[in-house]
Amino acid sequence: MAEFEVKNLGVDLTLSESEIEILIDLISQVLELFGDFNYLHHKNFDDPFAALMDFDIGTEKPSDPILQRLMPDAYQDEEDSLDFRRFTQNHIQTEKQISLNLAREQLLILHSNKTNKISGLPYEQWLIALNDVRLALGTRLKIDENSYEYFEKLPENDKSKPLYAVYFWLGSLQEQLLESISQIE
Amino acid sequence: MVNQKPGSEIGTGNSNTSLKSDFDFAASLDRPWIVIVWDDPVNLMSYVVRVFIKVLKITKERAEYLMLQVHNNGKSVVANGTREEMERIVQALHLHGLMATMQKDDAEKI
């Protein structure tokens, strides 16, 4: 079970092996949406996350609903929004990729070292990375105010049940991280 | 927005508060652009409060008030100023995953 610990004005994060693997998988999916790398092995339909995140990369205004959510229109007017994108989208996307890549690198180190604790978590980047993963998953699952009740009523053998479970687990992970940060800020 | 913390309450929201209730008309003439944050079902309430404090450089009380306005009314005007200032704020809010738009304040047309 994921656990945050406030220590020496920092936050330590301990994760189980399966939590590390899930996070690496999800973060990689979002990075892939940004065109960060071509992870063709993720386009494997045995992987429920890959199937869920299946995407096409837009060239100017993103066509994928996840990228539209991560980088929404700034104006109601389409021309103004496109202008805004021309000046800001690259920066926003790069900042998001930096946060996602940092979290992913730290998780990969845990995974290869067979350890499970990140000390002095760079939590500003982790908050953005976790939030982007939640926004991505939330967009694909079409999360709304009633989704938790829907999830609870889903039969155990429903294929989407684990995806909802991961989505709500990510929410509690982020909530715990915010709670830990509030103790040191 | 959602609250995934069981049993926690961040004050009580006043759902009758109108979007422009605390908006200074005279000041708006010099600060003609506004930023609106829209409610969404994914962002956590505690997360939105922290983003408001950080990006808008406001107190925790003010941030909680604005967050509850978004939550209860579906949207809230969170900042006003020059176009350039507001574009920087929208950019920072988008970086943090909030649904934010900006527009020229139409109060002057009244």
XYZ file of C-alpha atoms in Angstrom:
295
model
C 0.000 0.000 0.000
C 1.236 3.456 -0.913
C 2.325 5.495 2.049
C 3.563 9.047 2.466
C 5.783 10.055 5.345
C 6.654 13.634 6.306
C 10.319 13.795 7.296
C 12.933 16.556 7.538
C 10.663 19.096 5.811
C 10.232 16.710 2.908
C 7.898 13.927 1.849
C 8.925 10.301 1.413
C 6.805 7.974 -0.711
C 6.706 4.205 -0.288
C 4.957 2.107 -2.928
C 4.325 -1.581 -3.453
C 5.812 -3.294 -6.483
C 2.486 -3.477 -8.297
C 1.772 0.191 -7.562
C 5.161 1.095 -9.059
C 4.356 -0.922 -12.172
C 0.911 0.627 -12.592
C 2.292 4.146 -12.229
C 5.109 3.503 -14.712
C 2.578 2.111 -17.177
C 0.140 5.029 -16.853
C 2.796 7.749 -16.933
C 4.341 6.122 -20.001
C 0.920 6.153 -21.709
C 0.540 9.888 -21.144
C 4.105 10.587 -22.293
C 3.359 8.546 -25.368
C 0.343 10.753 -26.073
C 2.704 13.722 -26.050
C 4.796 11.883 -28.633
C 7.648 11.599 -26.169
C 8.787 8.232 -27.385
C 7.507 5.428 -29.506
C 6.688 2.638 -27.183
C 5.230 0.264 -29.706
C 5.044 -2.532 -27.150
C 2.471 -0.480 -25.294
C 0.153 -0.814 -28.257
C -0.606 -4.277 -27.092
C -4.258 -4.995 -26.694
C -3.625 -7.415 -23.850
C -2.770 -4.317 -21.845
C -6.030 -2.696 -20.699
C -4.322 0.685 -20.159
C -2.886 0.717 -23.655
C -6.285 -0.096 -25.131
C -7.846 2.605 -22.986
C -5.305 5.265 -23.922
C -5.196 4.376 -27.635
C -4.499 7.647 -29.368
C -3.645 9.611 -32.454
C -1.170 12.456 -32.284
C -2.455 15.794 -33.548
C -0.135 18.204 -35.274
C -1.550 21.654 -34.343
C -4.604 21.664 -32.132
C -4.587 18.232 -30.508
C -7.276 15.903 -31.810
C -7.118 13.458 -28.936
C -9.636 14.254 -26.176
C -6.968 13.656 -23.506
C -4.596 16.201 -25.038
C -7.514 18.610 -25.443
C -8.200 18.189 -21.739
C -4.541 18.579 -20.755
C -4.186 21.652 -22.983
C -7.671 23.156 -23.259
C -8.810 26.187 -25.262
C -8.018 29.474 -23.524
C -10.679 31.503 -25.345
C -14.184 30.852 -26.579
C -13.091 32.338 -29.910
C -11.339 29.716 -32.021
C -8.821 32.115 -33.615
C -7.813 33.584 -30.253
C -7.441 30.065 -28.852
C -5.180 29.032 -31.727
C -3.049 32.142 -31.223
C -2.757 31.305 -27.536
C -1.709 27.755 -28.407
C 0.970 29.001 -30.779
C 2.563 30.997 -27.954
C 2.026 28.671 -24.998
C 1.324 25.080 -25.990
C 4.941 24.124 -26.477
C 5.861 25.455 -23.063
C 2.922 23.828 -21.258
C 3.553 20.501 -22.962
C 7.283 20.611 -22.203
C 6.670 21.410 -18.523
C 4.208 18.530 -18.265
C 6.657 16.165 -19.977
C 9.413 17.195 -17.552
C 7.208 16.356 -14.555
C 6.000 13.071 -16.034
C 9.509 12.038 -17.074
C 10.943 12.848 -13.648
C 8.305 10.741 -11.872
C 8.785 7.938 -14.391
C 12.576 7.947 -14.010
C 12.273 7.748 -10.218
C 9.824 4.858 -10.478
C 12.026 3.017 -12.984
C 14.967 3.292 -10.571
C 12.842 1.755 -7.787
C 11.733 -0.968 -10.147
C 15.211 -1.923 -11.326
C 16.725 -1.696 -7.826
C 13.881 -3.715 -6.290
C 13.390 -0.945 -3.738
C 10.159 0.847 -2.905
C 10.871 4.224 -1.330
C 11.479 7.684 -2.822
C 12.963 10.032 -0.209
C 12.540 13.790 -0.564
C 9.888 13.486 -3.242
C 9.975 16.420 -5.730
C 6.322 16.923 -4.977
C 5.572 19.912 -7.235
C 6.405 17.764 -10.260
C 4.712 14.713 -8.766
C 1.487 16.637 -8.197
C 1.398 17.711 -11.844
C 2.311 14.220 -13.070
C -0.290 12.478 -10.875
C -2.924 15.025 -11.833
C -2.220 14.634 -15.548
C -2.494 10.851 -15.250
C -5.815 11.268 -13.428
C -7.066 13.726 -16.057
C -6.053 11.314 -18.819
C -7.700 8.303 -17.203
C -10.710 10.408 -16.192
C -11.172 11.569 -19.786
C -11.034 8.026 -21.179
C -13.390 6.693 -18.483
C -15.693 9.726 -18.956
C -15.633 10.356 -15.213
C -18.502 12.432 -13.833
C -20.031 13.131 -10.422
C -21.732 9.709 -10.363
C -18.757 7.578 -11.375
C -17.920 6.318 -7.902
C -21.399 4.850 -7.388
C -21.232 3.414 -10.901
C -17.876 1.804 -10.071
C -19.174 0.302 -6.824
C -22.114 -1.293 -8.604
C -20.023 -2.764 -11.422
C -19.824 -6.564 -11.202
C -16.424 -7.898 -10.175
C -15.857 -9.506 -13.566
C -16.514 -6.295 -15.533
C -13.431 -5.481 -17.614
C -13.525 -1.794 -16.750
C -13.711 -2.338 -12.983
C -9.902 -2.424 -12.444
C -9.523 0.785 -14.469
C -11.984 2.607 -12.233
C -10.252 1.117 -9.200
C -6.922 2.520 -10.387
C -8.519 5.901 -11.120
C -9.926 6.211 -7.591
C -6.713 4.869 -6.073
C -4.810 7.669 -7.875
C -7.236 10.191 -6.361
C -6.566 8.970 -2.842
C -2.817 8.903 -3.550
C -2.955 12.554 -4.650
C -5.119 13.459 -1.661
C -2.595 11.852 0.718
C 0.259 13.674 -0.985
C -1.559 17.019 -0.619
C -2.206 16.247 3.036
C 1.494 15.495 3.601
C 2.591 18.667 1.783
C 0.210 20.755 3.904
C 2.109 19.611 7.004
C 5.361 21.144 5.805
C 4.170 24.256 3.943
C -14.401 19.023 -8.368
C -14.356 16.186 -5.958
C -13.331 15.490 -2.427
C -11.805 12.066 -1.922
C -10.960 12.664 1.715
C -13.543 10.767 3.727
C -15.315 12.860 6.331
C -13.557 16.135 5.598
C -15.349 19.416 4.988
C -13.788 22.622 3.747
C -16.254 25.177 5.098
C -19.691 25.689 3.631
C -20.275 27.171 0.223
C -22.845 29.819 -0.519
C -24.490 28.692 -3.714
C -26.315 32.018 -4.070
C -23.100 33.950 -4.564
C -23.240 35.346 -8.075
C -20.270 35.182 -10.397
C -19.615 38.915 -10.176
C -20.568 39.476 -6.553
C -17.106 40.451 -5.449
C -16.123 42.096 -8.673
C -15.078 45.750 -8.545
C -16.720 47.553 -11.489
C -14.514 50.661 -11.339
C -11.364 48.586 -11.188
C -12.583 46.463 -14.084
C -12.303 49.465 -16.434
C -8.539 49.456 -15.935
C -8.362 45.694 -15.714
C -10.518 44.670 -18.633
C -9.640 40.988 -18.928
C -10.919 38.257 -16.629
C -9.964 34.621 -16.033
C -12.751 32.113 -15.442
C -12.144 28.692 -13.901
C -14.755 26.047 -14.750
C -15.799 23.096 -12.620
C -14.658 19.652 -13.690
C -15.297 16.209 -12.197
C -11.663 15.092 -11.851
C -9.659 17.765 -10.018
C -9.643 17.367 -6.243
C -10.934 20.273 -4.137
C -7.770 20.324 -2.021
C -5.651 20.338 -5.177
C -7.558 23.270 -6.696
C -7.121 25.286 -3.462
C -3.366 24.696 -3.544
C -3.121 25.656 -7.245
C -5.080 28.879 -6.580
C -2.754 29.821 -3.691
C 0.319 29.149 -5.789
C -0.736 30.609 -9.146
C -2.955 33.513 -8.024
C -0.763 34.321 -4.995
C -3.782 34.631 -2.687
C -4.524 33.530 0.886
C -5.801 30.074 1.751
C -9.165 31.571 2.816
C -9.576 33.382 -0.502
C -8.506 30.260 -2.418
C -11.064 28.112 -0.565
C -13.773 30.704 -1.262
C -12.991 30.722 -4.998
C -12.772 26.912 -5.114
C -16.224 26.626 -3.522
C -17.617 29.157 -6.004
C -16.329 26.975 -8.845
C -17.703 23.864 -7.160
C -21.144 25.302 -6.339
C -21.734 27.613 -9.311
C -19.847 25.706 -11.990
C -17.443 28.597 -12.547
C -15.788 31.573 -10.910
C -13.914 34.700 -11.976
C -10.584 34.186 -10.253
C -8.505 37.078 -11.602
C -8.714 40.293 -13.600
C -6.066 42.448 -15.203
C -4.292 43.154 -18.465
C -4.459 40.678 -21.302
C -0.795 39.716 -20.865
C -1.172 39.145 -17.120
C -4.279 37.036 -17.623
C -2.633 34.956 -20.359
C 0.189 34.120 -17.964
C -2.349 33.023 -15.343
C -4.340 30.887 -17.785
C -1.114 29.258 -18.938
C -0.141 28.411 -15.341
C -3.642 27.098 -14.566
C -3.547 24.895 -17.683
C -0.131 23.591 -16.662
C -1.728 22.496 -13.373
C -4.646 20.862 -15.159
C -7.455 23.312 -14.360
C -10.121 24.281 -16.893
C -9.502 28.010 -17.339
C -10.558 30.476 -20.015
C -10.165 34.220 -20.376
C -12.275 36.918 -21.963
C -12.742 40.647 -22.061
C -14.892 41.608 -19.124
C -18.290 42.660 -20.444
C -19.261 44.652 -17.333
C -18.336 47.854 -19.177
C -21.057 47.177 -21.764
C -23.814 47.432 -19.167
